[in-house]
Tab-separated table of C-alpha atoms and ligand atoms in Angstrom:
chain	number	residue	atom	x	y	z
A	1	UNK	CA	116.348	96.990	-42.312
A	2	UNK	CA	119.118	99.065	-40.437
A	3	UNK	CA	117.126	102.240	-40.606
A	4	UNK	CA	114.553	100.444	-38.489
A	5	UNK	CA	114.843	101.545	-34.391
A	6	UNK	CA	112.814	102.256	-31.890
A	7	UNK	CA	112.415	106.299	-32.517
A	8	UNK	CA	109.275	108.415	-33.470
A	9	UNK	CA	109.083	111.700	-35.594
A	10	UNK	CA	107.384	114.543	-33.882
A	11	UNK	CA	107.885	118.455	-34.042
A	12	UNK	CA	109.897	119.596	-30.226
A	13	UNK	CA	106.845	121.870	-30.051
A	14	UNK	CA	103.232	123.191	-31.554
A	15	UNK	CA	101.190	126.108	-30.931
A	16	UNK	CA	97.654	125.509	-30.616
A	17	UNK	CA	94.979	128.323	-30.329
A	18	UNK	CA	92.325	128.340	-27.797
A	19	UNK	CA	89.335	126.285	-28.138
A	20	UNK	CA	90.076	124.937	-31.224
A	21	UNK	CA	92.357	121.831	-32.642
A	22	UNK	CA	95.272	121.182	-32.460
A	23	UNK	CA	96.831	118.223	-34.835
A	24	UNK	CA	100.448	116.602	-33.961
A	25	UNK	CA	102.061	114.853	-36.799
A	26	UNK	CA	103.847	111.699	-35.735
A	27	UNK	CA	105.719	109.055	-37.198
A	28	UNK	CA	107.203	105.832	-35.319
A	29	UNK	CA	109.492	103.096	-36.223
A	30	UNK	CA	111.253	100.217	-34.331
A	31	UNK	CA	113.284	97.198	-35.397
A	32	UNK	CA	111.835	94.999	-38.033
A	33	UNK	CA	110.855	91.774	-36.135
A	34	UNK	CA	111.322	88.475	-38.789
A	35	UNK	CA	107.187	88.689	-38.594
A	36	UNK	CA	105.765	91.159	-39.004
A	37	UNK	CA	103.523	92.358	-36.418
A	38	UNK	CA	99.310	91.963	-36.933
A	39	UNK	CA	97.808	93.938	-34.166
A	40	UNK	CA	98.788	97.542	-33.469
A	41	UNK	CA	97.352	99.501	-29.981
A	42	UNK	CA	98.888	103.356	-29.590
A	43	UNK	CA	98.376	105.533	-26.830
A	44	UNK	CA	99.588	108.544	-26.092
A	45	UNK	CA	100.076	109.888	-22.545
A	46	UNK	CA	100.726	113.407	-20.579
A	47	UNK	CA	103.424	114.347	-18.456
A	48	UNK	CA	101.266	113.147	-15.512
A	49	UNK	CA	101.317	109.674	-17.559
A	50	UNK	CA	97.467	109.985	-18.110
A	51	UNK	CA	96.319	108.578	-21.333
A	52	UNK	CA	94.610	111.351	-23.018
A	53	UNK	CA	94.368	108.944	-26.161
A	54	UNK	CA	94.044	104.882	-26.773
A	55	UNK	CA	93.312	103.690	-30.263
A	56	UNK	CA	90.590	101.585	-28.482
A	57	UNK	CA	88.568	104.994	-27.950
A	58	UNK	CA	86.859	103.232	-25.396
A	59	UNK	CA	89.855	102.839	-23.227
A	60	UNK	CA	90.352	106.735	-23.560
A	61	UNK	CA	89.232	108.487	-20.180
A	62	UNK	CA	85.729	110.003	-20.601
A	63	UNK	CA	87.121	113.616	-19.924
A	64	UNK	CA	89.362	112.848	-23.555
A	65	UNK	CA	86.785	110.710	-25.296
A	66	UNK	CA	85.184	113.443	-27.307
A	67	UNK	CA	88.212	115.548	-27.663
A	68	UNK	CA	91.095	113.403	-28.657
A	69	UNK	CA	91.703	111.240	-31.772
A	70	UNK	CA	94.392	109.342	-33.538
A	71	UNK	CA	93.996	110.487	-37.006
A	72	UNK	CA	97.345	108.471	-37.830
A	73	UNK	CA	96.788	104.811	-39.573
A	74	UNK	CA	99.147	103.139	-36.512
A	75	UNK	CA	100.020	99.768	-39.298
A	76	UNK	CA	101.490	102.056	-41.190
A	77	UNK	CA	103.417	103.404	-38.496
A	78	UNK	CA	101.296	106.690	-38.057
A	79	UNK	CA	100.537	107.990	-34.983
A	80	UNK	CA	99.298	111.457	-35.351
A	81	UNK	CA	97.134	112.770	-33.081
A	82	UNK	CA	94.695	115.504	-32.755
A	83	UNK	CA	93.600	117.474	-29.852
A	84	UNK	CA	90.048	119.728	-30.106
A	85	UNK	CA	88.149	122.093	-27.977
A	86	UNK	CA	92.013	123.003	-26.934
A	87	UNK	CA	91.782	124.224	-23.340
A	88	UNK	CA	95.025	125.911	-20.891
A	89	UNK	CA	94.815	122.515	-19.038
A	90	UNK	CA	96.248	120.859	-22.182
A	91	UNK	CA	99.447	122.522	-22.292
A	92	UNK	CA	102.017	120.358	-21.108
A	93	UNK	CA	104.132	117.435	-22.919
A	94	UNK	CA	102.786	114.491	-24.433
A	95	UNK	CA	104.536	111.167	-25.496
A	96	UNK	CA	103.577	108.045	-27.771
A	97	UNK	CA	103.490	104.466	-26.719
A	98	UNK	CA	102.665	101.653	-29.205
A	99	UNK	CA	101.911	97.980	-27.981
A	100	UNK	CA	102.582	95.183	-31.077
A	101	UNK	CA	100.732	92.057	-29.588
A	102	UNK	CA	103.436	89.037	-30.399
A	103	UNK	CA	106.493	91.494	-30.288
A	104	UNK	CA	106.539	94.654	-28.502
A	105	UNK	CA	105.634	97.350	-26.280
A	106	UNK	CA	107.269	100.596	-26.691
A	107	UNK	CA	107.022	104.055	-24.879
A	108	UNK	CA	109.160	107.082	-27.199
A	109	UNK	CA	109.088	108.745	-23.957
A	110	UNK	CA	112.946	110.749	-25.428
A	111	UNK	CA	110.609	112.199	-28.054
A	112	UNK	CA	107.966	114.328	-26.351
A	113	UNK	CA	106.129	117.022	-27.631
A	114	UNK	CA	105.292	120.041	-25.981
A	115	UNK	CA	101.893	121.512	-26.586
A	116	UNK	CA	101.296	125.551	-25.754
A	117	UNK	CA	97.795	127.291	-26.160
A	118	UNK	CA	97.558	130.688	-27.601
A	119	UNK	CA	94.645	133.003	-26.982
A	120	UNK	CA	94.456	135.109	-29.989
A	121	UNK	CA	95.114	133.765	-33.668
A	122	UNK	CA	98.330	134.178	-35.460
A	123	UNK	CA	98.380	137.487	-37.594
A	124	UNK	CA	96.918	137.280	-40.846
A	125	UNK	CA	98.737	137.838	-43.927
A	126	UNK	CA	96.953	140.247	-46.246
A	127	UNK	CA	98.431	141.217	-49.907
A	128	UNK	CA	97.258	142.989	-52.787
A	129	UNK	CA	98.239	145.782	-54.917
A	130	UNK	CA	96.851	148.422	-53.313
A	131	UNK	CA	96.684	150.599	-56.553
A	132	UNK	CA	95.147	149.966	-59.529
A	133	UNK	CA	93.623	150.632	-62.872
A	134	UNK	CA	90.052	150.294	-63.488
A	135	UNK	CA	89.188	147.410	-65.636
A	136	UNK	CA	92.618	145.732	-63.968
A	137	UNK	CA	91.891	142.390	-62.565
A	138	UNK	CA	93.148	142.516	-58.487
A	139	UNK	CA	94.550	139.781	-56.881
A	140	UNK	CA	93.992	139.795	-53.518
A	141	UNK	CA	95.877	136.945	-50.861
A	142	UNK	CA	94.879	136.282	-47.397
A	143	UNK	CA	97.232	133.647	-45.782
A	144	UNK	CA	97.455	132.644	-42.037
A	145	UNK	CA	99.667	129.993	-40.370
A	146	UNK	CA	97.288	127.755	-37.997
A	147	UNK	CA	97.662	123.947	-36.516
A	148	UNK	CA	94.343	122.424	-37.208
A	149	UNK	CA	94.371	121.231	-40.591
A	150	UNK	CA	91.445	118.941	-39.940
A	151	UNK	CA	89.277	121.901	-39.798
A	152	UNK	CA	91.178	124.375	-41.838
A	153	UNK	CA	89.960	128.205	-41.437
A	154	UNK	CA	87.227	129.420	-43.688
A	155	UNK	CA	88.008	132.395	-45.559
A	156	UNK	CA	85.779	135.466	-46.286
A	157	UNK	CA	85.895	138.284	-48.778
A	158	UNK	CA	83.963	141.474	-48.482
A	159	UNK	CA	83.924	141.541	-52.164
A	160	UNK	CA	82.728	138.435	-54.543
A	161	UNK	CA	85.084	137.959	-57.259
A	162	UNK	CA	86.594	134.545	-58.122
A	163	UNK	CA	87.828	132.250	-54.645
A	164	UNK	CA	90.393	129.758	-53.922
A	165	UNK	CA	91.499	128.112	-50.809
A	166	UNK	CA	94.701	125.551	-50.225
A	167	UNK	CA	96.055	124.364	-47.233
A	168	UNK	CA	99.672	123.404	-47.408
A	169	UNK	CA	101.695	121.557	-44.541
A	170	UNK	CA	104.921	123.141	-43.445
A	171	UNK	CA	107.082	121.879	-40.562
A	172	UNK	CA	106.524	121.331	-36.979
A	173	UNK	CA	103.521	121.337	-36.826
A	174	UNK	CA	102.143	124.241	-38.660
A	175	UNK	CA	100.432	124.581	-41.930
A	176	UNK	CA	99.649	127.427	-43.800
A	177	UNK	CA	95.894	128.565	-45.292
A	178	UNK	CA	95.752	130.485	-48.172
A	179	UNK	CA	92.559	132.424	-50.056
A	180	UNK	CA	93.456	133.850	-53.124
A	181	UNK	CA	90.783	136.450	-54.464
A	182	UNK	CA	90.646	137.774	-58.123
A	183	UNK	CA	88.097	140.264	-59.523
A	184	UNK	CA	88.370	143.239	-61.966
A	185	UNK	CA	88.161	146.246	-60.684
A	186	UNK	CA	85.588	149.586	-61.433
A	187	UNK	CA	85.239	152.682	-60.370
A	188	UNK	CA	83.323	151.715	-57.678
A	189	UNK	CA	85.621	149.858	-55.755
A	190	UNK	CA	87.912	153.574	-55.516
A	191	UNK	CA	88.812	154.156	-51.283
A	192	UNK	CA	86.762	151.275	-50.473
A	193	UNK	CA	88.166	148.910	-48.195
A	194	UNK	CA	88.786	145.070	-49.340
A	195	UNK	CA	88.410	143.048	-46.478
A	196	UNK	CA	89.249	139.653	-45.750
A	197	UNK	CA	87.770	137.532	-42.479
A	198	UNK	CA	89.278	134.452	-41.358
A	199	UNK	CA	87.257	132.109	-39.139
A	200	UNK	CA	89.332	129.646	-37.353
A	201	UNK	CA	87.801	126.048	-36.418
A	202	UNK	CA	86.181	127.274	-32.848
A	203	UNK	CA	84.932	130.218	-34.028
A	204	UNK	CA	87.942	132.936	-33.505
A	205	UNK	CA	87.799	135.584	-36.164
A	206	UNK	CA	90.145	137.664	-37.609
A	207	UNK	CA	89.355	141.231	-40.072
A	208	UNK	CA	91.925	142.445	-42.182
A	209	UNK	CA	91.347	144.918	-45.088
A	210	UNK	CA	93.299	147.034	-46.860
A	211	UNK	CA	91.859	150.120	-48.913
A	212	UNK	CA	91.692	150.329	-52.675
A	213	UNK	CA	93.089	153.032	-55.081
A	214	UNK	CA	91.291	152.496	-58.415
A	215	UNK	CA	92.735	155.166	-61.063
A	216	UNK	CA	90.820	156.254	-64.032
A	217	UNK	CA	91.206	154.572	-67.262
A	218	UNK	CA	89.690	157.511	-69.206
A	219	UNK	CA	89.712	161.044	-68.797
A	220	UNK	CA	86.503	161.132	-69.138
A	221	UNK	CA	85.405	160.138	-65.901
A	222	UNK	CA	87.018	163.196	-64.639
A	223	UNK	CA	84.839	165.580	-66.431
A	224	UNK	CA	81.879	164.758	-64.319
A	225	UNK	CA	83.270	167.275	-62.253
A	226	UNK	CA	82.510	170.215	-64.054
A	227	UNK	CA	84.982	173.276	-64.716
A	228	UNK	CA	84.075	176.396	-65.822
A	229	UNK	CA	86.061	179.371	-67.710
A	230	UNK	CA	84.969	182.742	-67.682
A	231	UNK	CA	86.050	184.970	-70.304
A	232	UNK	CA	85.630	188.533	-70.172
A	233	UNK	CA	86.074	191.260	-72.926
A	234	UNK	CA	85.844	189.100	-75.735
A	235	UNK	CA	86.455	190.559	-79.184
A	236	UNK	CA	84.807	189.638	-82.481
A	237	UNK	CA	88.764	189.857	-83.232
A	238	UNK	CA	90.593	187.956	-80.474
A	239	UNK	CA	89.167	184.522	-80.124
A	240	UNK	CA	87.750	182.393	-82.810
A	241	UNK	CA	87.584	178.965	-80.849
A	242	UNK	CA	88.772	177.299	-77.836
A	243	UNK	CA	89.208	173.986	-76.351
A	244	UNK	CA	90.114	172.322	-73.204
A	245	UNK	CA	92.564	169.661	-71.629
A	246	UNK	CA	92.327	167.491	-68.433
A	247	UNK	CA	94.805	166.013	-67.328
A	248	UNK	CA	95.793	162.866	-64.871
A	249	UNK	CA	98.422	160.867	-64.028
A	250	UNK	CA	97.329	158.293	-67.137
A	251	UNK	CA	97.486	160.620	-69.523
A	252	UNK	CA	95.579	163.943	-70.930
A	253	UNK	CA	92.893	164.307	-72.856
A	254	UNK	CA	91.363	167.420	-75.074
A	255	UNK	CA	87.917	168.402	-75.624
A	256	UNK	CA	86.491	168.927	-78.809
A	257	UNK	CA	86.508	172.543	-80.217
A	258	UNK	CA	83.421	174.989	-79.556
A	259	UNK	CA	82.961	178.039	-82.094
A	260	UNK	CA	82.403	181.361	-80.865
A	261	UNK	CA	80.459	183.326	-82.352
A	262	UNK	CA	80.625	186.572	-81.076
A	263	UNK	CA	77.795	188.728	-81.876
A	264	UNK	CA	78.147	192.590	-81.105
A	265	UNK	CA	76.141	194.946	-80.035
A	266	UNK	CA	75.668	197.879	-81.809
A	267	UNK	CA	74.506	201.379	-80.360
A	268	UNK	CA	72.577	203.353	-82.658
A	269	UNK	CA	74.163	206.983	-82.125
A	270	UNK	CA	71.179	209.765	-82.114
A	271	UNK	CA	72.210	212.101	-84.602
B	1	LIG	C1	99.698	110.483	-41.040
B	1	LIG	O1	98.307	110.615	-40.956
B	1	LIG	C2	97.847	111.948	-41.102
B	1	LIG	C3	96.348	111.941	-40.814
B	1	LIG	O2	95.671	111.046	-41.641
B	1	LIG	C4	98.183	112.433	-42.504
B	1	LIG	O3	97.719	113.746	-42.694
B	1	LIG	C5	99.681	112.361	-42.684
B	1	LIG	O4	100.003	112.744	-43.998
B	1	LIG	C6	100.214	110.983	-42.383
B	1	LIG	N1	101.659	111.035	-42.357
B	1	LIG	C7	102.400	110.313	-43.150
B	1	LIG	C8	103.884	110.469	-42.970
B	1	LIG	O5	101.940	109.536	-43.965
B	2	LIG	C1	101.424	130.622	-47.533
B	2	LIG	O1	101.497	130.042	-48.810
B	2	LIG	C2	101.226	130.939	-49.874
B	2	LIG	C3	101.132	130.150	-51.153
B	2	LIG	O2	102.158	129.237	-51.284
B	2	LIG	C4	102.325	132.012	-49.889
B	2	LIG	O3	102.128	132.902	-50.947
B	2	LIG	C5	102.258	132.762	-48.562
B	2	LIG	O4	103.286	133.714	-48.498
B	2	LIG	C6	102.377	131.797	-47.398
B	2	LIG	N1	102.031	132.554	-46.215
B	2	LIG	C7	102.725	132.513	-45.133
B	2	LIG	C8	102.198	133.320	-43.991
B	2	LIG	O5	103.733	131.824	-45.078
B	3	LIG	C1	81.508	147.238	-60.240
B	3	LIG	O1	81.738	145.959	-59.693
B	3	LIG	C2	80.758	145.554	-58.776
B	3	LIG	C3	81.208	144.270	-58.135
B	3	LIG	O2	81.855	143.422	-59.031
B	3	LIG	C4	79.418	145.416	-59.486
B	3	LIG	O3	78.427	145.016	-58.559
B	3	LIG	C5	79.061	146.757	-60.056
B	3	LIG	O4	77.874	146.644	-60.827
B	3	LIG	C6	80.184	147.285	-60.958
B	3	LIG	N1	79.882	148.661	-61.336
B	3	LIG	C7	80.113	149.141	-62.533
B	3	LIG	C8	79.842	150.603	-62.710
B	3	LIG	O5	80.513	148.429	-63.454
C-alpha cells in the first residue's frame, strides 16, 4: 500500500527515573514486499552502535541481557522496547533496526530516541475536597505521570475506604497512574491528614497528604463542650424559664426549656 515506507514511530524523547523502567513505544513500517515476509529479527542499538537489545535475547550483550526487552510483537510491526534497573549510563539515543530474512534489512537510524534519567519522581498530583460534611462521602485522587507502565506505581492510602487504580497511556512516552479513594467521612477524620504514598517500580516513594476539615452535621456534637450561664439576682418575678442556642456555620440549634423554680428565702423578723 502507499502508506507503506521505511519509517518507525517513536516519541523525540522520554524521561525515565532512576533505577527503575523505562518503556519506549515504537512502531515500524516499510514497503510492502509482493510476499510477505516470515522471519522478523529487531535490534535496537546506542549512539555508540552497541546493541543493547536483539530479539534473539541471546545475541543481547550480557551487560543488557537482564535489563532490556522487546515487549513489542516485531510481525506485527512492534518494536517497543523496555529498559529496567535505568542507570545515568543509559542516557543517550537509541535507534531500531529490523532484519526481514528474504527481503530486508533496515536501520531507522533518522528516528532516534533520546533517553534522559531523572533522580527524583515526577510530582504527585493530590486532589480532594479539603472540606467536608460528616457523613459526606470524600473522594480523594492521587495521579502521577511515570514511563514504566510494565510495572505501574502502587498506590497507598493512609485511610481504607474504597480503591481504584488505572493506568492510561498518553503521548511520548508517558502514561499517567491514577488511585481514586472514596470513603465517608466522621468526626474522626476532623484535622487529620489524608495521605497518599506512591511507590514507583524500583522502590522510589513519594508522600503527599493533605489535611481534612470535617464540619458537624448536628449541633449536637458541639455541646460536648460545655457552657455555662450564671445568673445572679434572680427574682421569683423576672424569669420563669430559659433556653439556649448554639450556633455553627450549618445551622443553629435550641435547647429544650428548663423551669425555674425559684424558691425564696424567707427571714423570720423577731418581733
Ligand atoms: C506494542 O506493544 C506494546 C507492548 O506489548 C503494547 O503496549 C502496545 O500497545 C503495542 N502498540 C501497538 C501500536 O499495538
Ligand atoms: C490522570 O488521569 C486522571 C483520570 O483521567 C485525571 O483526572 C488526572 O488529572 C490525570 N493526571 C495528570 C497528572 O494528568
Ligand atoms: C470513623 O471512620 C473510621 C474509618 O472509616 C472508623 O474506623 C471509625 O470507627 C469511625 N468512627 C465513628 C465514630 O464512626
Amino acid at each position: 500500500s502507499k502508506s507503506s515506507s521505511w519509517t518507525a514511530a517513536v516519541p523525540s524523547s522520554v524521561k525515565g527515573l532512576l533505577g527503575s523502567c523505562v518503556v519506549i513505544p515504537c512502531s515500524y513500517n516499510y514497503p510492502e514486499p509482493q510476499k510477505s515476509p516470515q522471519t522478523f529479527t529487531g535490534i535496537w542499538y546506542n549512539n555508540d552502535n552497541q546493541v543493547i537489545c536483539h530479539s534473539d535475547a541471546s545475541q543481547t550483550p550480557a551487560q543488557f541481557q537482564s535489563r532490556t526487552k522487546l515487549l513489542g510483537d516485531l510481525n506485527k510491526k512492534n518494536c517497543s522496547l523496555m529498559i529496567d534497573k535505568l542507570t545515568r549510563r543509559d542516557e543517550g539515543t537509541f535507534h531500531f533496526r529490523i532484519i526481514m530474512e528474504a527481503y530486508a534489512v533496515f536501520s531507522y537510524s533518522k528516528n532516534k530516541i533520546s533517553v534522559s534519567v531523572i533522580d527524583e519522581p515526577n510530582p504527585t498530583d493530590f486532589s480532594v475536597q479539603e472540606e467536608v460534611k460528616e457523613g459526606q462521602t470524600v473522594s480523594a485522587s492521587c495521579s502521577v505521570f511515570h514511563s514504566c507502565p510494565t510495572y505501574s506505581p502502587s498506590f497507598h492510602w493512609s485511610h481504607s475506604g474504597e480503591q481504584h487504580d488505572q493506568t492510561q497511556k498518553l503521548q511520548n512516552g508517558q502514561w499517567n497512574a491514577t488511585s481514586t479513594l472514596t470513603f465517608r467521612s466522621n468526626r474522626s477524620d476532623h484535622n487529620k491528614p489524608l495521605q497518599c504514598s506512591v511507590t514507583y517500580h524500583g522502590g522510589k516513594q513519594r508522600v503527599t497528604s493533605k489535611t481534612l476539615k470535617v464540619k458537624c452535621n448536628e449541633i449536637g456534637t458541639l455541646l460536648n463542650k460545655r457552657q455555662t450561664y450564671t445568673m445572679s439576682n434572680v427574682s421569683r418575678h423576672s424569669i420563669e424559664s430559659m433556653y439556649c442556642t448554639a450556633v455553627n456555620e450549618e445551622g443553629r440549634i435550641r435547647s429544650s426549656t428548663v423551669k425555674l423554680n425559684v424558691l425564696c428565702e424567707y427571714k423570720m423578723e423577731e418581733i
